[in-house]
Short mmCIF file of C-alpha atoms and ligand atoms in Angstrom, two decimals:
data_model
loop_
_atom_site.label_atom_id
_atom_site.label_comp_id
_atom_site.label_asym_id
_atom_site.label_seq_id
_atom_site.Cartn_x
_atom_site.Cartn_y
_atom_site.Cartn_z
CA UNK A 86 -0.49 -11.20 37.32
CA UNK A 87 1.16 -8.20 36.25
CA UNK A 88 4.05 -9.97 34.30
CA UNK A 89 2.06 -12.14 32.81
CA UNK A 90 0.07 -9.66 31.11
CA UNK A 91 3.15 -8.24 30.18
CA UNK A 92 4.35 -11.28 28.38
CA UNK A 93 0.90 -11.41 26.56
CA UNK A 94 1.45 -7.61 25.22
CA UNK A 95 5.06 -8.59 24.25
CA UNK A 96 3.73 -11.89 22.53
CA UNK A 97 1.20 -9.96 21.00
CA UNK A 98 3.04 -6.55 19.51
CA UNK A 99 5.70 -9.20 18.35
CA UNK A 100 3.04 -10.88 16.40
CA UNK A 101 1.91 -7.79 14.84
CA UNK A 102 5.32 -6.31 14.15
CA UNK A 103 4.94 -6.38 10.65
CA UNK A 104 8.96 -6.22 9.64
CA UNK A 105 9.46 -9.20 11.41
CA UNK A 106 6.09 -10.57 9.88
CA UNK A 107 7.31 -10.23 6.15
CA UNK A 108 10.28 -11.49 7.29
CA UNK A 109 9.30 -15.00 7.83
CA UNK A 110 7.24 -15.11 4.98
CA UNK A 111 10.07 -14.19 3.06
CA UNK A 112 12.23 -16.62 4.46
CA UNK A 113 9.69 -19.49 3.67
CA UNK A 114 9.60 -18.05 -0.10
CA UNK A 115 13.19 -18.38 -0.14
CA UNK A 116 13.41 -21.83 0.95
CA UNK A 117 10.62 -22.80 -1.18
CA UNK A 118 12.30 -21.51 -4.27
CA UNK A 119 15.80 -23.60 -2.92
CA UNK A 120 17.74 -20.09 -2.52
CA UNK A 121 20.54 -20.02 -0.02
CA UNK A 122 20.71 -18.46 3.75
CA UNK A 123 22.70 -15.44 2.48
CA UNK A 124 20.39 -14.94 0.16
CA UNK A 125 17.63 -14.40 3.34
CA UNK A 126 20.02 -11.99 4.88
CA UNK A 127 20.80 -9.85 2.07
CA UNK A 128 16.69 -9.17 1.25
CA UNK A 129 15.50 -9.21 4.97
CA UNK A 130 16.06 -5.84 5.53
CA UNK A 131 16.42 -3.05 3.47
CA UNK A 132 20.02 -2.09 1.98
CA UNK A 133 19.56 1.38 3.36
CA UNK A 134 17.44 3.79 5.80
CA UNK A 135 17.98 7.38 6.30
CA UNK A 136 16.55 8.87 8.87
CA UNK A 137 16.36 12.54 8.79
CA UNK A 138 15.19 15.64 11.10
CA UNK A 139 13.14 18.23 9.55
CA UNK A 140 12.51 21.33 11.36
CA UNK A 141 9.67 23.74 10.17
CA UNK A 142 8.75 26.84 11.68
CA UNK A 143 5.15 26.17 12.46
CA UNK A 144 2.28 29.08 12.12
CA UNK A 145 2.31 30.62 15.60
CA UNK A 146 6.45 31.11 15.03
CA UNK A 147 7.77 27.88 16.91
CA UNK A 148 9.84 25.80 15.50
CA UNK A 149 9.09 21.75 15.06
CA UNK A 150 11.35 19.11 14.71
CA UNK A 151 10.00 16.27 12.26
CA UNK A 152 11.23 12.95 11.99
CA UNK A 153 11.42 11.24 8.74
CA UNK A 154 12.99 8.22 7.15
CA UNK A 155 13.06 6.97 3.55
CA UNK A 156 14.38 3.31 3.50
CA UNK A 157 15.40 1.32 -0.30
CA UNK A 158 15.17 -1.77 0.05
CA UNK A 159 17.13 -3.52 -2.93
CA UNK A 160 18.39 -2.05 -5.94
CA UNK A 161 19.68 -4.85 -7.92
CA UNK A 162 16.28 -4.95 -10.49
CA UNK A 163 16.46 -0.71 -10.45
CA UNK A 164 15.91 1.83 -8.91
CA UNK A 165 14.04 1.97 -5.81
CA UNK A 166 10.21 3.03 -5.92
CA UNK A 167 7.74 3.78 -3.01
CA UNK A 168 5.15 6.12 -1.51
CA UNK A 169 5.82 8.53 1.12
CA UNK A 170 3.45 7.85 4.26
CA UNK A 171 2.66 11.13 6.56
CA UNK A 172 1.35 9.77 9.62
CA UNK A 173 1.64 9.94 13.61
CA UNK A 174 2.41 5.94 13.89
CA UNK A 175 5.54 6.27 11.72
CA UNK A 176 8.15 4.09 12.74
CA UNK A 177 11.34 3.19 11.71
CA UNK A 178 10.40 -0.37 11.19
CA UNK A 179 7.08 0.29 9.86
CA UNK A 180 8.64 2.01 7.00
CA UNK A 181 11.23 -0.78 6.41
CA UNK A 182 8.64 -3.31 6.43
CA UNK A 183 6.80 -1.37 3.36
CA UNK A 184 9.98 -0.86 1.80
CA UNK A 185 10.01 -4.67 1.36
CA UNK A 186 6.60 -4.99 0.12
CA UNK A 187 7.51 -2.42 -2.59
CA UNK A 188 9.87 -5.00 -3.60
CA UNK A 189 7.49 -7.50 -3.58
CA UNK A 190 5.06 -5.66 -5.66
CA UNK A 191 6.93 -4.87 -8.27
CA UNK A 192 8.61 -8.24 -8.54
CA UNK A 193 4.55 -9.44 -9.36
CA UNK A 194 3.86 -6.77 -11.66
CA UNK A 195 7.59 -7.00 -12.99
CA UNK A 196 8.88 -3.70 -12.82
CA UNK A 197 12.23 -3.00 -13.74
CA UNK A 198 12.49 -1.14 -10.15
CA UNK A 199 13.42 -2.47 -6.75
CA UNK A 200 10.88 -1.21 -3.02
CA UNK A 201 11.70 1.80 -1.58
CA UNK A 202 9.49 3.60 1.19
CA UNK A 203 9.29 6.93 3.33
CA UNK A 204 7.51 7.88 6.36
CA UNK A 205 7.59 11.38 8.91
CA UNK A 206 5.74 11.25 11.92
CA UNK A 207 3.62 13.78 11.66
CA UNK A 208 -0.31 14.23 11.91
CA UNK A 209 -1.48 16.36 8.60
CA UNK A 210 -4.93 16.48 9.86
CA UNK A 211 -4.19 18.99 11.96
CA UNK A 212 -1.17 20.87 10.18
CA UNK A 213 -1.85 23.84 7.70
CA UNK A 214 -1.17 23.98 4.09
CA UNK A 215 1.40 26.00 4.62
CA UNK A 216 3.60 23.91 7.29
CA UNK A 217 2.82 21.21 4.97
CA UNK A 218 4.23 22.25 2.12
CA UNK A 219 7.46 23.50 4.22
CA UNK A 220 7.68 20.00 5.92
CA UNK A 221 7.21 18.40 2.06
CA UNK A 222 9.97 20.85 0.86
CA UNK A 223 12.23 20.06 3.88
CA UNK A 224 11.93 16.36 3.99
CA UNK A 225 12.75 16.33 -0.24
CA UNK A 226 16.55 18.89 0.85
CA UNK A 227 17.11 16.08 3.79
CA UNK A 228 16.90 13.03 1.27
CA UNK A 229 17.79 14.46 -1.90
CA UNK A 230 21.48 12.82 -1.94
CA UNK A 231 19.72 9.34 -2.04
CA UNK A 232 16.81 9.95 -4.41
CA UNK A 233 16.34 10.80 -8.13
CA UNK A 234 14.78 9.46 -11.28
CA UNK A 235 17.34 6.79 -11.58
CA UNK A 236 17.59 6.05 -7.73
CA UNK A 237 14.64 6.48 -5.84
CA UNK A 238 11.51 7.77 -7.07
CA UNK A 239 8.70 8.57 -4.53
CA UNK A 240 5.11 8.60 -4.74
CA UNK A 241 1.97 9.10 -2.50
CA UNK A 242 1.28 6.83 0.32
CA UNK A 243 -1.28 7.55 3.25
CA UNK A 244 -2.26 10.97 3.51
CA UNK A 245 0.11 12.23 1.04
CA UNK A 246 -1.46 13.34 -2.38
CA UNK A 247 -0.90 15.06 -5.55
CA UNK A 248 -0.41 18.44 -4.73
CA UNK A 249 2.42 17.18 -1.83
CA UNK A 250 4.11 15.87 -4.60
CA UNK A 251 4.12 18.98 -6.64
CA UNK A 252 5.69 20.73 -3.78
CA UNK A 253 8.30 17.63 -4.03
CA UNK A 254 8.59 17.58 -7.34
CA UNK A 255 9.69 21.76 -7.27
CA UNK A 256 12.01 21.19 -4.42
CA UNK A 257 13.81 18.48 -6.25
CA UNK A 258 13.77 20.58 -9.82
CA UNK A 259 15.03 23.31 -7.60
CA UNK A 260 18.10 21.29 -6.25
CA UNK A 261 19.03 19.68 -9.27
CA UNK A 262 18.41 23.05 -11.59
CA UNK A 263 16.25 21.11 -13.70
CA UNK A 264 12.76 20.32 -14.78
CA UNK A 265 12.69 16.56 -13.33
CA UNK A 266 9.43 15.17 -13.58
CA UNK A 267 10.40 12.14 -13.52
CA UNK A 268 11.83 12.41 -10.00
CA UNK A 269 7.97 11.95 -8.03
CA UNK A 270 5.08 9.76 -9.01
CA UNK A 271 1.42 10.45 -8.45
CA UNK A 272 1.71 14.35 -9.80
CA UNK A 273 -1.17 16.46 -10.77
CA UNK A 274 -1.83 16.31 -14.68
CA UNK A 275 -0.21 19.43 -15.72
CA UNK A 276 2.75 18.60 -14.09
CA UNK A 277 2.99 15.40 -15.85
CA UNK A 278 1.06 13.29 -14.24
CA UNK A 279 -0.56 9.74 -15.49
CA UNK A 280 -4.07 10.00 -16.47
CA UNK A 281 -5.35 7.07 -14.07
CA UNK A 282 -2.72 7.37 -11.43
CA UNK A 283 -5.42 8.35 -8.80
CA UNK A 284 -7.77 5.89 -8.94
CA UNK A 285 -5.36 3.39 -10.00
CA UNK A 286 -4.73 1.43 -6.44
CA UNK A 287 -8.41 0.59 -6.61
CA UNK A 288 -8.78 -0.21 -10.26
CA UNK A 289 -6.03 -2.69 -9.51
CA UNK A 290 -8.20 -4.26 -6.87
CA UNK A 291 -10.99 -4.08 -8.66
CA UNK A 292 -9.46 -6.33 -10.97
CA UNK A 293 -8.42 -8.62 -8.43
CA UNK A 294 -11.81 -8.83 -7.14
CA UNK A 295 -13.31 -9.39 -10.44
CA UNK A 296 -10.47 -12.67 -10.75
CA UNK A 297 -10.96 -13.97 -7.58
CA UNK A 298 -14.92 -14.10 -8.09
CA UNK A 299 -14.57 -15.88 -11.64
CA UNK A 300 -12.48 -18.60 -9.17
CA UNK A 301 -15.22 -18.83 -6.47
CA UNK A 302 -17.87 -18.81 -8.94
CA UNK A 303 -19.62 -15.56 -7.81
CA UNK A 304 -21.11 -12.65 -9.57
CA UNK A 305 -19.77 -9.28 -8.67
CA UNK A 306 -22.95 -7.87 -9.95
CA UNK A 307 -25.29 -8.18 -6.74
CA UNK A 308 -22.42 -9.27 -4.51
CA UNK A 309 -22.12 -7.70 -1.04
CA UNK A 310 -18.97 -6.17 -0.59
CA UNK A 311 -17.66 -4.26 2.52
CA UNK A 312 -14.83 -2.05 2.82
CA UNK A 313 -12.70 -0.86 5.71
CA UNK A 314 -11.30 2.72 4.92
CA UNK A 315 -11.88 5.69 2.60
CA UNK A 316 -9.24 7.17 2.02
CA UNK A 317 -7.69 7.19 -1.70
CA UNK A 318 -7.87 3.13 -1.72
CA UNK A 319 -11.36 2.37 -0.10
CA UNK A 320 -13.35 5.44 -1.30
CA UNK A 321 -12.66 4.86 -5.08
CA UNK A 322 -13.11 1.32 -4.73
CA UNK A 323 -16.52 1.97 -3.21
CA UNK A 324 -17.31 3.59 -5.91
CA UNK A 325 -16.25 1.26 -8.82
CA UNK A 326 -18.09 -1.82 -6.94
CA UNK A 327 -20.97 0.12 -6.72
CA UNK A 328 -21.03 1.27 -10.72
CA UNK A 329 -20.48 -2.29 -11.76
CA UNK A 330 -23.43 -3.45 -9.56
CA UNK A 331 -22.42 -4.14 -6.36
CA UNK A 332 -24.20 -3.75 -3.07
CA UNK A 333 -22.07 -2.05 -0.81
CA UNK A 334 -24.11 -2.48 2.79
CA UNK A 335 -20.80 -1.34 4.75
CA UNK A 336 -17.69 1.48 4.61
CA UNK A 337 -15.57 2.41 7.83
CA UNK A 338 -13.59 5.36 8.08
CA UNK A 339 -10.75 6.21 11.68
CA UNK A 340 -14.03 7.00 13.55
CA UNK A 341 -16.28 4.62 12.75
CA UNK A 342 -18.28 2.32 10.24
CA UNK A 343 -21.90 2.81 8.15
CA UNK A 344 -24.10 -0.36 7.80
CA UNK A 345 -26.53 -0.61 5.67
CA UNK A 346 -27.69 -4.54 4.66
CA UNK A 347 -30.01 -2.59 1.41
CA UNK A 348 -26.38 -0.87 -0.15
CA UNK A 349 -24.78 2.73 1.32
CA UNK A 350 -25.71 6.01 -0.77
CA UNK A 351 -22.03 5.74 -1.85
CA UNK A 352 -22.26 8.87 -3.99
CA UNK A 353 -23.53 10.64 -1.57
CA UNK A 354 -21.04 9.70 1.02
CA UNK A 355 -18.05 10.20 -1.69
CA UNK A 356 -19.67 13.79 -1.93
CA UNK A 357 -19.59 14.41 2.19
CA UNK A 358 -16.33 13.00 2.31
CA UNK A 359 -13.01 14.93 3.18
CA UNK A 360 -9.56 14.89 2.14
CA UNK A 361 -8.67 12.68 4.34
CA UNK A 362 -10.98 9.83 4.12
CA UNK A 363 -13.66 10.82 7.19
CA UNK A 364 -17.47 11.04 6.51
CA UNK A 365 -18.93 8.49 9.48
CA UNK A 366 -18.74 11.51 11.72
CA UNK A 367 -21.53 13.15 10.31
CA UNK A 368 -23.90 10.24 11.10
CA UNK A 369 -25.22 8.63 14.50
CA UNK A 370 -25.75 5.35 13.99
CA UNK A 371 -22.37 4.35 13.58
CA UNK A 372 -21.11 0.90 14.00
CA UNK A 373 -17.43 -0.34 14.90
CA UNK A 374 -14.56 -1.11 12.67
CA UNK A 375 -14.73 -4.74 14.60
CA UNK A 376 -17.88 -4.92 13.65
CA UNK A 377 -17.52 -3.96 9.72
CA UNK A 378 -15.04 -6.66 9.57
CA UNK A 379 -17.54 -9.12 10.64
CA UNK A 380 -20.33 -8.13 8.94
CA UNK A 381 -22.36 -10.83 6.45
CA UNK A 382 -20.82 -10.16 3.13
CA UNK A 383 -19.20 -11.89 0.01
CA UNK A 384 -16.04 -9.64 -0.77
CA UNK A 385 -14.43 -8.01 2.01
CA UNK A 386 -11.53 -5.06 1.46
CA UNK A 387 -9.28 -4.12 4.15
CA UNK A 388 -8.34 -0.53 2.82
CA UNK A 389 -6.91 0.92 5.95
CA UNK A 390 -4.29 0.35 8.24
CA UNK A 391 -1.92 -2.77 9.56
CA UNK A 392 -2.96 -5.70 11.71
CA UNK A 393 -6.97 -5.68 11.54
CA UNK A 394 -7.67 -9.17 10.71
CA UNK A 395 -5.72 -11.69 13.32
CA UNK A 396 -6.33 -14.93 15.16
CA UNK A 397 -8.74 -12.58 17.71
CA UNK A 398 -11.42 -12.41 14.66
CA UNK A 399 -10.14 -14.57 11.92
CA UNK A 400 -12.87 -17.04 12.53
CA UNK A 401 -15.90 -14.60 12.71
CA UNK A 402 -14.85 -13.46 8.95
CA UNK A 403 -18.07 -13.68 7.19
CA UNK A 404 -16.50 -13.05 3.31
CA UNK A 405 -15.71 -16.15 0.53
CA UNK A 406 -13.31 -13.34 -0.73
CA UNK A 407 -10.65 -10.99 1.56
CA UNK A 408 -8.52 -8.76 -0.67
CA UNK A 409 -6.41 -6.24 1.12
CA UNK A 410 -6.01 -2.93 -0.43
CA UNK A 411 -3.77 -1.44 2.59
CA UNK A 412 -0.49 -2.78 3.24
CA UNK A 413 -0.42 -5.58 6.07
CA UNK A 414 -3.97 -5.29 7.02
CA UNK A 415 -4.10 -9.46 7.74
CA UNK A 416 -1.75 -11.21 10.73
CA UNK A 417 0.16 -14.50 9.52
CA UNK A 418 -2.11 -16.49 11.79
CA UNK A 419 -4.98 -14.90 10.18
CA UNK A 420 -3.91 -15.24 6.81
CA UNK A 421 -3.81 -19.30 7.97
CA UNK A 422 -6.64 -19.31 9.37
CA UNK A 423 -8.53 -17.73 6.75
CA UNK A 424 -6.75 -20.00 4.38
CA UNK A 425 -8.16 -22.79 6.66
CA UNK A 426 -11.69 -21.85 6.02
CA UNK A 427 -11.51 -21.92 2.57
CA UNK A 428 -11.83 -18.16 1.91
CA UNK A 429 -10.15 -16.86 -0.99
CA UNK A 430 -7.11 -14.06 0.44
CA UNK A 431 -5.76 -12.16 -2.07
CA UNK A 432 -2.83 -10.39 -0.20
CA UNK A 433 -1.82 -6.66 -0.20
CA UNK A 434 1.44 -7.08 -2.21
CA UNK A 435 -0.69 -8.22 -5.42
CA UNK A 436 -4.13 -6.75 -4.65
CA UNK A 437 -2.16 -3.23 -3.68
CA UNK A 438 0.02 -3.25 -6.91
CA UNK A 439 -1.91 -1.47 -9.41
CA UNK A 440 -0.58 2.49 -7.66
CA UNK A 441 3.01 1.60 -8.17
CA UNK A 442 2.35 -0.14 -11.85
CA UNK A 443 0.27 3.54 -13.03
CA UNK A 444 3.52 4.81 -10.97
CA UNK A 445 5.45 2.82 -13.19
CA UNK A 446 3.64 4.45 -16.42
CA UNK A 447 4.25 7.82 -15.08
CA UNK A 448 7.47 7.59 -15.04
CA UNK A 449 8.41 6.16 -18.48
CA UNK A 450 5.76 8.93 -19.57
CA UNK A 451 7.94 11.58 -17.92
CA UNK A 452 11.17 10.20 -19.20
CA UNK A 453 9.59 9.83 -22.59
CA UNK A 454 8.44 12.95 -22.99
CA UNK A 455 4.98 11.35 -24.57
CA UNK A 456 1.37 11.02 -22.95
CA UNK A 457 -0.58 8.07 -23.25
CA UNK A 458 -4.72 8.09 -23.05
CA UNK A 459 -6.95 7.10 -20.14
CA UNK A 460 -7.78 3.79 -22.23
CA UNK A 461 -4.43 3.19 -22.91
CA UNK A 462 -3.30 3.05 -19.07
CA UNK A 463 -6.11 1.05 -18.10
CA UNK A 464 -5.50 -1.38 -21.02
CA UNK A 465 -2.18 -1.92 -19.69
CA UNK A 466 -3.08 -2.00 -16.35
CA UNK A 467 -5.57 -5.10 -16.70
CA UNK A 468 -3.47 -6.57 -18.92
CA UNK A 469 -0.70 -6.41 -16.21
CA UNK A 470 -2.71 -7.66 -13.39
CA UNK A 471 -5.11 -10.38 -14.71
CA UNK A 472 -1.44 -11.74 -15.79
CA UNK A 473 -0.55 -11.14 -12.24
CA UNK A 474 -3.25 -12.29 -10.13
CA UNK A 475 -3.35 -15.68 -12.66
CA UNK A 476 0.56 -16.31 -11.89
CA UNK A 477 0.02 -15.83 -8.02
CA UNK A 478 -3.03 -18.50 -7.91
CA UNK A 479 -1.87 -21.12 -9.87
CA UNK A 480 1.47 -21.21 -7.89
CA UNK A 481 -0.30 -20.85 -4.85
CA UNK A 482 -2.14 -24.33 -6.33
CA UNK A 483 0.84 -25.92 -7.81
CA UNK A 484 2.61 -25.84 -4.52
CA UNK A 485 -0.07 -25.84 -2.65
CA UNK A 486 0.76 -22.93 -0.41
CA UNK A 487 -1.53 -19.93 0.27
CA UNK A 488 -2.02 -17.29 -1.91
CA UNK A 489 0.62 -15.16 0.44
CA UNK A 490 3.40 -17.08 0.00
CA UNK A 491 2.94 -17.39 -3.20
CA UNK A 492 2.92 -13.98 -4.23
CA UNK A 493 6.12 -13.42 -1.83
CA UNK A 494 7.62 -16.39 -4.26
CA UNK A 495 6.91 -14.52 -7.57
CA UNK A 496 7.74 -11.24 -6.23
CA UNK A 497 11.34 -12.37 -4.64
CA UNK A 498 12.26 -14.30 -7.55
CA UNK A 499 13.37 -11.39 -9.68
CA UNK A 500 15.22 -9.77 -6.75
CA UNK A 501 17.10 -12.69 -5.63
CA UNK A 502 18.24 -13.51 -9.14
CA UNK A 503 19.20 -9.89 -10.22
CA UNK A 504 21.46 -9.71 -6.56
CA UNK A 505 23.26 -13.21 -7.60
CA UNK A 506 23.78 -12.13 -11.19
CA UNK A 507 25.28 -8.81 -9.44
CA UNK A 508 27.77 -10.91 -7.80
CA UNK A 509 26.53 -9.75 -4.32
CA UNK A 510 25.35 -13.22 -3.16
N1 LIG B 3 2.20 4.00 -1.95
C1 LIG B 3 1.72 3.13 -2.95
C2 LIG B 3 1.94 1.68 -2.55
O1 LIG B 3 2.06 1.37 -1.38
C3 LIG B 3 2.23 3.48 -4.35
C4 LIG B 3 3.71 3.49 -4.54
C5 LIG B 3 4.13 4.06 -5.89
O2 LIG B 3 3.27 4.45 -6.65
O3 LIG B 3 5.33 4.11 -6.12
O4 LIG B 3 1.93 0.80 -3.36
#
């Protein structure tokens, strides 16, 4: 009895180990795309990982030793770009895996910049501002050899945000005895930030939603959309779905999820919320996140963490559209299955891509010197993901493969072809 339930666990962590997840869909990419096996080994896992001990001396006087890692994943388009991610469930794999998708992502929105990714294990929800701005400062001296503005730039991930970056940012400029903007993504304004770099994960899936209805055929304007999360991802999209007419009847936070089949008070519940993406503890009748994810809706938006929809609730999926604003929020099997029942997935590593593409803008800002408008970043931001969204589906149609493999195939394509022109493969 025992073993067996053993073997199920194993069975079932292995199914939602997410490195080795991406891996096979980026083996099946490869193959359909004719590349060779060496190809496959070079990209499956990232070129590089440091991992890296910070201690910090903590408020009451003891000392804490952090973990952190920051893994790049190919260079051969550019240099490496990626959020940092500070969260208790860090793992070394974990932050491989989203080194990967980096890659992916900016192959779609063709960057001239390669996936990088960083993680500590650390839970900021219940660290001061002052131990986390030494643990920011600490984790920038114990990578600095491997980052920089032509190397690896960072950029905010879960429950990072602007002002951890400024502490970044001055740590780095401190190092390197210069002013180096250009260094971190995702900084506040006036320290030459991106107008539109906050909000501009969920613009990006906004814009993916707004696609993938014109291909099913369904207003946005009166749809019913429910999203898992509120954190940077979920809460603005909430809000943007809402302004353009929406009815958002559900919203989950790490505690719970609000219901509501009339629409949510989502101003009101952006107003209540905290930094970290929690407002269902102030209510009672709370419902689960299994239940959110099965609610009766027509756009549903994982905007949380990995592994929430798999084989266990695939089929009670209520949505014609899935788009995943987290990273890895749908299992392989589920993505089939979903597939399967003709519901339109439009998967994290094109849905996700609009953060790294303002990234992207930030950057060439900073190294230009010159500030662009609010209009002129979300111009270019449309412009870049209608493109990208349209590639993805009619490849997914042409080859008739799901909409995950075929954004793997754009987004490899680049990579692969830089590394043989390189010489490496
Ligand atoms: N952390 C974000 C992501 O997963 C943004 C990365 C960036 O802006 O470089 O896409």
């Amino acid at each position: 009895m025992v073993a067996e339930k053993g073997t199920d666990h194993d069975s079932q962590q292995e199914k939602n180990d997410v490195l080795k997840s991406t891996q096979t869909v980026i083996h099946k990419a490869l193959d359909k795309l004719g590349y060779p096996e060496e190809v496959y080994e070079l990209l499956k896992e990232p070129l590089r990982l440091l991992t890296v001990k910070i201690p910090v001396r903590m408020d009451d006087g003891a000392v804490r030793i952090f973990t952190g890692y920051r893994a790049q994943h190919n260079d051969a388009v550019g240099p490496t770009k990626g959020g940092i991610r500070f969260h208790p469930n860090v793992t070394e794999r974990e932050v491989k895996a989203l080194s990967i998708w980096m890659s992916l992502k900016c192959g779609i929105v063709d960057l001239p910049y390669g996936g990088g990714k960083g993680g500590i294990v650390c839970d900021p929800r219940n660290m001061s501002f002052r131990e986390l701005e030494k643990l920011s400062r600490g984790y920038v001296r114990a990578i600095s050899q491997i980052v920089g503005p032509t190397k690896d730039i960072p950029a905010p991930d879960v429950f990072t945000n602007s002002q951890i970056m400024a502490w970044m940012m001055d740590e780095y400029s401190r190092l390197d005895s210069s002013n180096s903007p250009g260094f971190i993504t995702g900084k506040p304004l006036v320290l030459g930030g991106s107008h539109g770099r906050e909000s501009a994960t969920a613009k990006g899936v906004t814009i993916c939603i707004n696609e993938a209805a014109k291909k099913k055929g369904i207003s946005v304007k009166g749809a019913r959309v429910v999203v898992q999360g509120f954190g940077n991802a979920g809460s603005f999209l909430a809000k943007f779905m809402h302004d353009a007419g929406a009815v958002v009847v559900g919203i989950s936070d790490a505690y719970g999820g609000l219901y509501d089949p009339k629409g949510l008070d989502i101003d009101y519940l952006l107003d209540r919320r905290d930094s970290f993406g929690t407002v269902t503890k102030l209510f009672k009748n709370t419902i689960t996140n299994k239940e959110l994810l099965e609610l009766e809706c027509d756009i549903l938006v994982p905007a949380a963490i990995e592994n929430q929809i798999t084989e266990e609730n695939a089929h009670n999926i209520k949505a014609k559209i899935v788009v995943e604003a987290a990273n890895g929020p749908t299992t392989i099997e589920a993505t089939q299955i979903l597939t399967e029942r003709g519901i339109l997935l439009v998967p994290d590593v094109l849905a996700s891509s609009g953060g790294v593409t303002v990234s992207y803008f930030e950057w060439v800002q900073n190294n230009q010197g010159y500030y662009w408008s609010e209009e002129e970043v979300e111009e270019k931001l449309e412009k870049i993901l209608v493109k990208s969204f349209n590639n993805v589906y009619e490849l997914a149609h042409s080859r008739r493969v799901d909409m995950r493999l075929a954004a793997y195939m754009v987004g490899v394509r680049k990579m692969a072809e830089a590394s043989r022109f390189r010489g490496w493969v």
